[in-house]
Amino acid sequence: MIPVLTLAAAELEGWLAEHDAPAYRRKQVWSWLARGAKGFEQMHDLPKPLRVALGEDLAVTSLKPIATSVADRGLTTKTLYELDGGHSVEAVVMRYAERTTLCISSQAGCPIGCPFCATGKFPFGRNLKAHEIVEQALDAERLLAAEGRRLSHVVFMGMGEPMANYQAVVDSVRLLADPDLLGISPRRIVVSTSGLIPRIAQLGEEKIPVTLAISLHAARDELRDVLVPINRKYPVHALVDAAQAYGARTGRRVSYEWVMLAGVNDTARDARELGGLLDGRLAHVNLIPFNPVDDTPFHAPDRTSIRAFKEMVQAQGLNVTVRDTRGREADAACGQLHERLMRSRQAVEV
Ligand code: SAH
Ligand code: SF4
């Protein structure tokens, strides 16, 4: 069976025409998908024979949920999905008073290999297709519909490097933003990248003004070459220039992520270097306390050191916040549920 979102709007309308149904039925189907329909039989405003025919040819999703974990007293839900072909990816729903955010994956695994990241530890699997990215959001809507909630924000901060799967990510953003489907405004979509400069420039030309987040983590090449290995190809000053050009082009303030690693990038020197790098730029710095990953040499700084680093960065004249540690108990940082599952599979295989 073909997942319905592998068909572009015109293709689904073509399928409908072949089944003697008017084109406007496509919008009805998409609207049901956006509201978390579990199957075509639920789509009550479609004629029964059409619902049956849809169910015979098409599937509402290609993703198979294989594990879930819940944290923060039910406010954070993480789901691991099996993709066609057997790779797996995860997505995390985070419920707040004013918004509901989905953290989404763009690749099974990641080719960049940052040494503090759980996703980079396993061999790279494959790129996701656009429909597989959007299906994570449809499944989140399924979960949220039962609670009377809808997704308001999507962040590409799950597994994978979105800019290394460029076309599928751009296509998925267009679908997420499409008013006929989820209608999430591009400014409420954050694409996080380790820094593929040519792709950042290309994204600026797409006329989809998503918010760009740069995973900076270090302001000097010598350290960033180690923490974010793609830096050897695209050094940090050139990266910030490309990111700021994107910001100017789209009118969106760029966000710089800084995962805090005790004794590695949380010193007065790091704060000064960060100040120098972003001096006079319209930017926002987001400090992320390191979420521990087994078999890495890194540790999260204690609260006092986090606060001290924040103040040092602020003293540089920068706008800075500390991200809450949502989902820590749910293994909710990038790739961690996947890692646990892979470990248990290895344990079974041994
Ligand atoms: N590949 C992209 C997007 C996915 S990672 C990128 O690197 O930007 C999303 C964010 O989670 C990145 O800023 C990444 O550095 C951060 N991250 C990865 N592992 C982490 C960990 N163990 N603790 C805290 N943040 C982590
Ligand atoms: Fe890949 Fe991002 Fe993890 Fe680095 S932090 S390995 S770029 S997913």
PDB file of C-alpha atoms and ligand atoms in Angstrom, residues 110 116-118 156-158 160-162 192-194 215 217 257 259 288-293 333-334 336, ligand 1:
ATOM      1  CA  CYS A 110      23.556  11.120  11.293  1.00  0.00           C
ATOM      2  CA  PHE A 116      28.654  14.211  22.513  1.00  0.00           C
ATOM      3  CA  CYS A 117      25.584  13.123  20.523  1.00  0.00           C
ATOM      4  CA  ALA A 118      23.828   9.760  20.837  1.00  0.00           C
ATOM      5  CA  PHE A 156      14.134  19.741  13.390  1.00  0.00           C
ATOM      6  CA  MET A 157      16.210  18.758  16.417  1.00  0.00           C
ATOM      7  CA  GLY A 158      15.660  15.018  16.506  1.00  0.00           C
ATOM      8  CA  GLY A 160      19.883  13.645  11.709  1.00  0.00           C
ATOM      9  CA  GLU A 161      21.324  16.692  10.014  1.00  0.00           C
ATOM     10  CA  PRO A 162      18.453  18.379   8.141  1.00  0.00           C
ATOM     11  CA  SER A 192      18.690  23.234  13.397  1.00  0.00           C
ATOM     12  CA  THR A 193      21.984  22.616  11.616  1.00  0.00           C
ATOM     13  CA  SER A 194      25.575  21.780  12.410  1.00  0.00           C
ATOM     14  CA  SER A 215      24.591  24.330  16.583  1.00  0.00           C
ATOM     15  CA  HIS A 217      28.948  24.832  20.739  1.00  0.00           C
ATOM     16  CA  GLU A 257      22.742  26.600  20.249  1.00  0.00           C
ATOM     17  CA  VAL A 259      25.392  22.461  24.453  1.00  0.00           C
ATOM     18  CA  ILE A 288      21.520  23.558  26.437  1.00  0.00           C
ATOM     19  CA  PRO A 289      22.725  21.647  29.503  1.00  0.00           C
ATOM     20  CA  PHE A 290      24.362  18.444  28.201  1.00  0.00           C
ATOM     21  CA  ASN A 291      22.042  15.463  28.414  1.00  0.00           C
ATOM     22  CA  PRO A 292      24.345  12.621  29.496  1.00  0.00           C
ATOM     23  CA  VAL A 293      25.188  10.004  26.853  1.00  0.00           C
ATOM     24  CA  ALA A 333      17.781  14.299  23.784  1.00  0.00           C
ATOM     25  CA  CYS A 334      18.649  13.568  20.212  1.00  0.00           C
ATOM     26  CA  GLN A 336      18.682   8.501  23.015  1.00  0.00           C
TER      27      GLN A 336
HETATM   28  N1  SAH B   1      21.852  17.775  13.448  1.00  0.00           N
HETATM   29  C1  SAH B   1      21.241  18.993  13.792  1.00  0.00           C
HETATM   30  C2  SAH B   1      19.868  18.834  14.414  1.00  0.00           C
HETATM   31  C3  SAH B   1      19.667  17.718  15.391  1.00  0.00           C
HETATM   32  S1  SAH B   1      20.562  17.834  16.920  1.00  0.00           S
HETATM   33  C4  SAH B   1      22.133  19.815  14.683  1.00  0.00           C
HETATM   34  O1  SAH B   1      23.138  19.291  15.167  1.00  0.00           O
HETATM   35  O2  SAH B   1      21.849  20.991  14.849  1.00  0.00           O
HETATM   36  C5  SAH B   1      19.651  19.091  17.786  1.00  0.00           C
HETATM   37  C6  SAH B   1      20.436  19.754  18.893  1.00  0.00           C
HETATM   38  O3  SAH B   1      20.665  18.835  19.991  1.00  0.00           O
HETATM   39  C7  SAH B   1      21.811  20.233  18.448  1.00  0.00           C
HETATM   40  O4  SAH B   1      22.044  21.561  18.882  1.00  0.00           O
HETATM   41  C8  SAH B   1      22.711  19.250  19.134  1.00  0.00           C
HETATM   42  O5  SAH B   1      23.994  19.754  19.283  1.00  0.00           O
HETATM   43  C9  SAH B   1      21.989  18.984  20.430  1.00  0.00           C
HETATM   44  N2  SAH B   1      22.432  17.785  21.145  1.00  0.00           N
HETATM   45  C10 SAH B   1      22.898  16.637  20.638  1.00  0.00           C
HETATM   46  N3  SAH B   1      23.217  15.765  21.629  1.00  0.00           N
HETATM   47  C11 SAH B   1      22.946  16.376  22.786  1.00  0.00           C
HETATM   48  C12 SAH B   1      23.065  15.997  24.159  1.00  0.00           C
HETATM   49  N4  SAH B   1      23.508  14.810  24.509  1.00  0.00           N
HETATM   50  N5  SAH B   1      22.692  16.896  25.100  1.00  0.00           N
HETATM   51  C13 SAH B   1      22.221  18.110  24.737  1.00  0.00           C
HETATM   52  N6  SAH B   1      22.075  18.529  23.458  1.00  0.00           N
HETATM   53  C14 SAH B   1      22.447  17.671  22.493  1.00  0.00           C
END
